[in-house]
Structures are given as C-alpha cells and as structure tokens.
mmCIF file of C-alpha atoms and ligand atoms in Angstrom:
data_model
loop_
_atom_site.group_PDB
_atom_site.id
_atom_site.type_symbol
_atom_site.label_atom_id
_atom_site.label_comp_id
_atom_site.label_asym_id
_atom_site.label_seq_id
_atom_site.Cartn_x
_atom_site.Cartn_y
_atom_site.Cartn_z
ATOM 1 C CA MET A 1272 -12.126 114.227 258.315
ATOM 2 C CA ARG A 1273 -12.475 115.998 255.005
ATOM 3 C CA LEU A 1274 -10.734 119.274 254.161
ATOM 4 C CA HIS A 1275 -11.957 121.603 251.452
ATOM 5 C CA VAL A 1276 -9.696 124.538 250.580
ATOM 6 C CA THR A 1277 -11.615 126.825 248.268
ATOM 7 C CA ASP A 1278 -10.081 127.813 244.982
ATOM 8 C CA HIS A 1279 -11.740 130.957 243.678
ATOM 9 C CA PRO A 1280 -10.178 134.284 242.624
ATOM 10 C CA LEU A 1281 -12.779 136.352 244.529
ATOM 11 C CA ILE A 1282 -12.116 134.434 247.718
ATOM 12 C CA ALA A 1283 -8.355 134.908 247.281
ATOM 13 C CA HIS A 1284 -8.859 138.623 246.642
ATOM 14 C CA LYS A 1285 -11.071 139.179 249.698
ATOM 15 C CA LEU A 1286 -8.714 137.166 251.872
ATOM 16 C CA THR A 1287 -5.774 139.312 250.752
ATOM 17 C CA VAL A 1288 -7.576 142.490 251.830
ATOM 18 C CA LEU A 1289 -8.414 140.863 255.174
ATOM 19 C CA ARG A 1290 -4.764 139.967 255.717
ATOM 20 C CA ASP A 1291 -3.632 143.557 255.136
ATOM 21 C CA LYS A 1292 -2.936 145.163 258.524
ATOM 22 C CA ASP A 1293 -4.097 148.541 257.213
ATOM 23 C CA THR A 1294 -7.640 147.334 256.427
ATOM 24 C CA PRO A 1295 -9.920 149.163 258.884
ATOM 25 C CA SER A 1296 -12.462 147.353 261.078
ATOM 26 C CA PRO A 1297 -15.635 148.319 259.148
ATOM 27 C CA VAL A 1298 -14.137 147.083 255.863
ATOM 28 C CA PHE A 1299 -12.808 143.983 257.615
ATOM 29 C CA ARG A 1300 -16.271 143.163 259.009
ATOM 30 C CA GLN A 1301 -17.943 143.637 255.632
ATOM 31 C CA LEU A 1302 -15.378 141.468 253.871
ATOM 32 C CA VAL A 1303 -15.665 138.700 256.454
ATOM 33 C CA GLU A 1304 -19.408 138.549 255.757
ATOM 34 C CA GLU A 1305 -18.855 138.414 252.003
ATOM 35 C CA LEU A 1306 -16.114 135.805 252.307
ATOM 36 C CA VAL A 1307 -18.253 133.623 254.586
ATOM 37 C CA THR A 1308 -21.135 133.696 252.110
ATOM 38 C CA LEU A 1309 -18.769 132.401 249.433
ATOM 39 C CA LEU A 1310 -17.354 129.739 251.785
ATOM 40 C CA ALA A 1311 -20.890 128.815 252.852
ATOM 41 C CA TYR A 1312 -21.756 128.098 249.234
ATOM 42 C CA GLU A 1313 -19.097 125.369 249.252
ATOM 43 C CA ALA A 1314 -19.850 124.232 252.797
ATOM 44 C CA THR A 1315 -23.552 123.646 252.093
ATOM 45 C CA ARG A 1316 -23.043 121.592 248.956
ATOM 46 C CA GLU A 1317 -24.242 118.491 250.824
ATOM 47 C CA VAL A 1318 -26.990 120.134 252.856
ATOM 48 C CA ARG A 1319 -29.928 117.749 253.134
ATOM 49 C CA VAL A 1320 -32.971 118.634 251.051
ATOM 50 C CA GLN A 1321 -36.378 117.108 250.289
ATOM 51 C CA ASP A 1322 -38.897 117.398 247.500
ATOM 52 C CA VAL A 1323 -41.721 119.896 247.837
ATOM 53 C CA GLU A 1324 -44.789 120.350 245.652
ATOM 54 C CA ILE A 1325 -45.378 123.924 244.529
ATOM 55 C CA GLU A 1326 -47.357 125.722 241.896
ATOM 56 C CA THR A 1327 -45.709 128.246 239.650
ATOM 57 C CA PRO A 1328 -47.987 130.770 237.894
ATOM 58 C CA VAL A 1329 -47.943 128.298 235.000
ATOM 59 C CA ALA A 1330 -47.992 124.747 236.375
ATOM 60 C CA ALA A 1331 -47.597 122.445 239.354
ATOM 61 C CA THR A 1332 -44.050 121.206 239.849
ATOM 62 C CA ILE A 1333 -41.753 119.495 242.317
ATOM 63 C CA GLY A 1334 -39.138 121.721 243.870
ATOM 64 C CA THR A 1335 -36.550 121.422 246.625
ATOM 65 C CA GLU A 1336 -36.528 122.622 250.195
ATOM 66 C CA LEU A 1337 -34.245 122.133 253.191
ATOM 67 C CA ALA A 1338 -35.012 118.866 254.970
ATOM 68 C CA LYS A 1339 -36.104 118.766 258.611
ATOM 69 C CA PRO A 1340 -34.670 118.932 261.158
ATOM 70 C CA ARG A 1341 -33.217 122.128 259.793
ATOM 71 C CA PRO A 1342 -29.471 122.653 259.875
ATOM 72 C CA ILE A 1343 -28.064 124.575 262.794
ATOM 73 C CA VAL A 1344 -25.411 127.271 262.532
ATOM 74 C CA VAL A 1345 -23.184 127.639 265.579
ATOM 75 C CA PRO A 1346 -20.883 130.651 265.726
ATOM 76 C CA ILE A 1347 -18.158 130.395 268.343
ATOM 77 C CA LEU A 1348 -18.147 133.639 270.315
ATOM 78 C CA ARG A 1349 -16.628 136.168 270.052
ATOM 79 C CA ALA A 1350 -15.047 136.182 266.582
ATOM 80 C CA GLY A 1351 -17.435 133.632 265.035
ATOM 81 C CA LEU A 1352 -20.233 136.145 265.484
ATOM 82 C CA GLY A 1353 -18.672 138.215 262.705
ATOM 83 C CA MET A 1354 -19.336 135.274 260.366
ATOM 84 C CA LEU A 1355 -23.003 134.751 261.242
ATOM 85 C CA GLU A 1356 -24.581 137.313 258.930
ATOM 86 C CA GLY A 1357 -22.653 135.997 255.920
ATOM 87 C CA MET A 1358 -23.807 132.449 256.698
ATOM 88 C CA THR A 1359 -27.484 133.173 257.392
ATOM 89 C CA ARG A 1360 -27.685 135.215 254.216
ATOM 90 C CA LEU A 1361 -27.232 131.928 252.356
ATOM 91 C CA LEU A 1362 -29.158 129.750 254.824
ATOM 92 C CA PRO A 1363 -31.871 132.040 256.221
ATOM 93 C CA THR A 1364 -34.082 129.235 257.569
ATOM 94 C CA ALA A 1365 -31.317 127.521 259.539
ATOM 95 C CA GLU A 1366 -31.529 127.665 263.309
ATOM 96 C CA VAL A 1367 -28.776 129.446 265.170
ATOM 97 C CA GLY A 1368 -27.084 128.257 268.362
ATOM 98 C CA PHE A 1369 -24.187 129.839 270.214
ATOM 99 C CA LEU A 1370 -21.054 128.564 271.881
ATOM 100 C CA GLY A 1371 -18.896 130.881 273.959
ATOM 101 C CA MET A 1372 -15.306 129.688 274.052
ATOM 102 C CA ILE A 1373 -12.190 131.469 275.162
ATOM 103 C CA ARG A 1374 -8.542 130.660 274.695
ATOM 104 C CA ASP A 1375 -6.042 131.148 277.535
ATOM 105 C CA GLU A 1376 -3.288 133.249 275.933
ATOM 106 C CA VAL A 1377 -0.562 131.522 277.995
ATOM 107 C CA THR A 1378 -1.547 127.843 277.927
ATOM 108 C CA LEU A 1379 -3.510 128.213 274.636
ATOM 109 C CA GLU A 1380 -6.146 125.893 276.209
ATOM 110 C CA ALA A 1381 -9.815 126.499 275.275
ATOM 111 C CA ALA A 1382 -12.676 126.659 277.792
ATOM 112 C CA THR A 1383 -16.490 126.979 277.369
ATOM 113 C CA TYR A 1384 -18.128 129.945 279.105
ATOM 114 C CA ALA A 1385 -21.594 129.979 277.489
ATOM 115 C CA ASN A 1386 -23.809 127.893 275.271
ATOM 116 C CA ARG A 1387 -27.256 128.142 273.727
ATOM 117 C CA LEU A 1388 -27.996 124.947 271.834
ATOM 118 C CA PRO A 1389 -30.848 122.440 271.566
ATOM 119 C CA ASP A 1390 -30.448 119.502 274.000
ATOM 120 C CA SER A 1391 -30.387 117.071 271.083
ATOM 121 C CA LEU A 1392 -28.568 117.608 267.815
ATOM 122 C CA ALA A 1393 -29.388 114.125 266.524
ATOM 123 C CA GLY A 1394 -30.037 114.147 262.792
ATOM 124 C CA ARG A 1395 -29.013 117.763 262.383
ATOM 125 C CA GLN A 1396 -26.298 119.068 260.131
ATOM 126 C CA CYS A 1397 -24.199 121.468 262.198
ATOM 127 C CA PHE A 1398 -22.235 124.352 260.690
ATOM 128 C CA VAL A 1399 -19.682 125.741 263.137
ATOM 129 C CA LEU A 1400 -18.295 129.211 262.475
ATOM 130 C CA ASP A 1401 -14.777 129.842 263.776
ATOM 131 C CA PRO A 1402 -12.611 132.243 261.766
ATOM 132 C CA MET A 1403 -9.159 131.011 262.766
ATOM 133 C CA LEU A 1404 -8.293 127.310 263.031
ATOM 134 C CA ALA A 1405 -4.987 127.816 264.835
ATOM 135 C CA THR A 1406 -4.044 125.165 267.442
ATOM 136 C CA GLY A 1407 -7.467 123.600 266.910
ATOM 137 C CA GLY A 1408 -8.133 123.594 270.679
ATOM 138 C CA THR A 1409 -11.294 125.694 270.476
ATOM 139 C CA LEU A 1410 -12.734 123.866 267.500
ATOM 140 C CA VAL A 1411 -11.976 120.423 268.947
ATOM 141 C CA MET A 1412 -13.745 121.376 272.160
ATOM 142 C CA ALA A 1413 -16.684 122.847 270.240
ATOM 143 C CA ILE A 1414 -17.069 119.768 268.028
ATOM 144 C CA GLU A 1415 -16.798 117.452 271.054
ATOM 145 C CA TYR A 1416 -19.573 119.472 272.653
ATOM 146 C CA LEU A 1417 -21.789 119.011 269.583
ATOM 147 C CA LEU A 1418 -21.011 115.283 269.372
ATOM 148 C CA GLU A 1419 -21.965 114.884 273.053
ATOM 149 C CA ARG A 1420 -25.378 116.290 272.112
ATOM 150 C CA GLY A 1421 -25.847 113.718 269.395
ATOM 151 C CA ALA A 1422 -24.472 115.487 266.305
ATOM 152 C CA HIS A 1423 -22.956 113.207 263.646
ATOM 153 C CA ASP A 1424 -22.396 115.629 260.823
ATOM 154 C CA VAL A 1425 -20.344 118.747 261.543
ATOM 155 C CA THR A 1426 -18.911 121.204 259.031
ATOM 156 C CA ALA A 1427 -16.577 123.901 260.340
ATOM 157 C CA ILE A 1428 -16.193 127.045 258.259
ATOM 158 C CA CYS A 1429 -12.917 128.851 258.927
ATOM 159 C CA LEU A 1430 -11.415 131.814 257.134
ATOM 160 C CA LEU A 1431 -7.922 130.431 257.681
ATOM 161 C CA ALA A 1432 -6.405 127.220 258.991
ATOM 162 C CA ALA A 1433 -2.940 126.209 260.225
ATOM 163 C CA PRO A 1434 -1.519 122.742 259.530
ATOM 164 C CA GLU A 1435 -1.070 122.188 263.296
ATOM 165 C CA GLY A 1436 -4.770 122.786 263.956
ATOM 166 C CA LEU A 1437 -5.887 120.564 261.103
ATOM 167 C CA HIS A 1438 -3.674 117.772 262.416
ATOM 168 C CA HIS A 1439 -5.032 118.185 265.956
ATOM 169 C CA LEU A 1440 -8.605 118.128 264.673
ATOM 170 C CA ALA A 1441 -8.059 115.042 262.525
ATOM 171 C CA GLU A 1442 -6.481 113.184 265.476
ATOM 172 C CA SER A 1443 -9.088 114.219 268.060
ATOM 173 C CA VAL A 1444 -12.468 114.200 266.368
ATOM 174 C CA GLY A 1445 -11.851 113.395 262.694
ATOM 175 C CA HIS A 1446 -12.681 109.698 263.096
ATOM 176 C CA ARG A 1447 -15.622 110.125 265.506
ATOM 177 C CA ALA A 1448 -18.132 111.643 263.108
ATOM 178 C CA GLU A 1449 -18.590 113.118 259.660
ATOM 179 C CA VAL A 1450 -16.336 116.176 260.113
ATOM 180 C CA LYS A 1451 -15.574 118.555 257.268
ATOM 181 C CA ILE A 1452 -13.474 121.724 257.279
ATOM 182 C CA VAL A 1453 -14.055 124.406 254.676
ATOM 183 C CA THR A 1454 -11.479 127.187 254.584
ATOM 184 C CA ALA A 1455 -10.183 129.889 252.266
ATOM 185 C CA ALA A 1456 -6.522 128.896 252.827
ATOM 186 C CA VAL A 1457 -4.161 126.709 254.824
ATOM 187 C CA ASP A 1458 -1.320 128.932 255.989
ATOM 188 C CA GLU A 1459 2.287 128.060 256.755
ATOM 189 C CA LYS A 1460 2.436 127.566 260.533
ATOM 190 C CA LEU A 1461 1.725 128.930 264.009
ATOM 191 C CA ASN A 1462 4.117 131.299 265.767
ATOM 192 C CA GLU A 1463 5.129 131.021 269.449
ATOM 193 C CA GLN A 1464 2.043 133.006 270.508
ATOM 194 C CA GLY A 1465 -0.259 130.625 268.634
ATOM 195 C CA TYR A 1466 -1.023 133.075 265.825
ATOM 196 C CA ILE A 1467 -1.387 131.816 262.286
ATOM 197 C CA VAL A 1468 1.506 132.885 260.000
ATOM 198 C CA PRO A 1469 1.127 134.879 257.803
ATOM 199 C CA GLY A 1470 -2.526 134.907 258.956
ATOM 200 C CA LEU A 1471 -4.467 138.100 259.562
ATOM 201 C CA GLY A 1472 -3.809 138.762 263.250
ATOM 202 C CA ASP A 1473 -6.418 138.488 265.976
ATOM 203 C CA ALA A 1474 -9.728 138.070 264.151
ATOM 204 C CA GLY A 1475 -11.821 139.174 267.152
ATOM 205 C CA ASP A 1476 -9.790 142.344 267.647
ATOM 206 C CA ARG A 1477 -9.860 143.154 263.966
ATOM 207 C CA LEU A 1478 -13.639 142.681 263.843
ATOM 208 C CA TYR A 1479 -14.565 144.371 267.097
ATOM 209 C CA GLY A 1480 -11.496 146.204 268.407
ATOM 210 C CA VAL A 1481 -9.215 145.348 271.341
ATOM 211 C CA VAL A 1482 -10.943 144.643 274.673
ATOM 212 C CA ASP A 1483 -8.678 145.235 277.704
HETATM 213 N N1 LIG B 1336 -6.895 133.430 266.691
HETATM 214 C C1 LIG B 1336 -6.822 134.537 265.927
HETATM 215 O O1 LIG B 1336 -7.683 135.414 266.003
HETATM 216 N N2 LIG B 1336 -5.774 134.670 265.098
HETATM 217 C C2 LIG B 1336 -4.796 133.745 264.994
HETATM 218 O O2 LIG B 1336 -3.871 133.926 264.207
HETATM 219 C C3 LIG B 1336 -4.895 132.585 265.807
HETATM 220 C C4 LIG B 1336 -5.955 132.454 266.642
#
C-alpha cells in the first residue's frame, strides 16, 4: 500500500477552516469540494492515458486522452457524496458508481446497504471517496468489495486519516492489490468513540446536518 500525504499550503489552509467547529455547513461543503479537487490532482497522477490524433487550427498533432475502460469514481455514501463534485470537476469523463456503507456507532463495524457498480471492474482504475479514514473498517470493506469485482488498482481519497485506520488498511488489503491512499493529513489518533483527533468531527453531519 502506498500513502501520499499532500504537502501544499492551500490544502493546509482549507483543511484548517474545515477543522474549525464554527465553520458553517455551506462553507464546509464548498471547501470540501475545493480540497478534493486539489487532492484529486495528486491522486490522478498515474491515471492511464492513451495517444489521440487531433487537429489544432494550425496543424495535426498527437495529444492525450483518458484510456479505456475509463476510471470509475466511487463515493461512499453518505459523506463521500460531498466529495463527488470536487472529483468529477477534475475527471469529468470518469464513470461514477456508488457504495452505501454505514458504521455501527457502538461496535464501529461497517456494513453495506446499497451499491451501484458495474459487475466487472477488471482493468479499471477505481477512485474511492471517503472523507474520514478512521478505524478503516468502512474503507477496507469498500475496497474488498471492489477487489471481488475484479479491481486491481484502487486509490482512496480521504480528507483525513488516522494511523489506526492506515495500519488496518495496510494489513487487510494493502498486499492484495495496487492500493494507494491520498490524504491531506494523518492525524494523531482515534478517541474512544472512533473519531479522529483532532479531526473535524462527523464529516456527514458537518456536510449535511445531523439526521436523527
Ligand atoms: N467519521 C467521521 O465523520 N469523523 C471521524 O472523526 C471519524 C469517522
């Protein structure tokens, strides 16, 4: 498994505003999109491309286009949805799948409740969007799901990661495929409730409000 922690002053600045508990939801949503676009720039560095012949107004030339099959972007519902716009802004021709996963707040175990993905992911680069890599339970389950469908190349884009989650991921799926994590920061630890410390709180609630 490869880990890429971005090092850019704009990313650090946006992340700081996201962490601030007084940042209101609309600003939070906007910043998540902007931050994801910056993370996506790093995450797509190795996206597969092919040559394409085009004509400029002046001459014929060989350019570059995304190779087929096109990459697929998979936001993990609910909070990953807040990252989709920022990702597709950079990769507008990617296909989009969905994975609905929920974490039991007591056991911290993840379970799948919905999915919309092609039957085969063979040969496709998969970009999973999950804002908070905390225990890693959700992401491990999501990546296992993609591997079962034939994926070999999975990049997870996370706003924040905890060392515990990274360790869990490396142990569980890190050796089974080409797995890369791109994140804005690796925080200190998880607290007893499984929240990342210092983190930014519950990403889903901060994006969309608390659902009772
Ligand atoms: N999920 C979140 O939304 N925040 C955390 O800190 C951990 C998991």
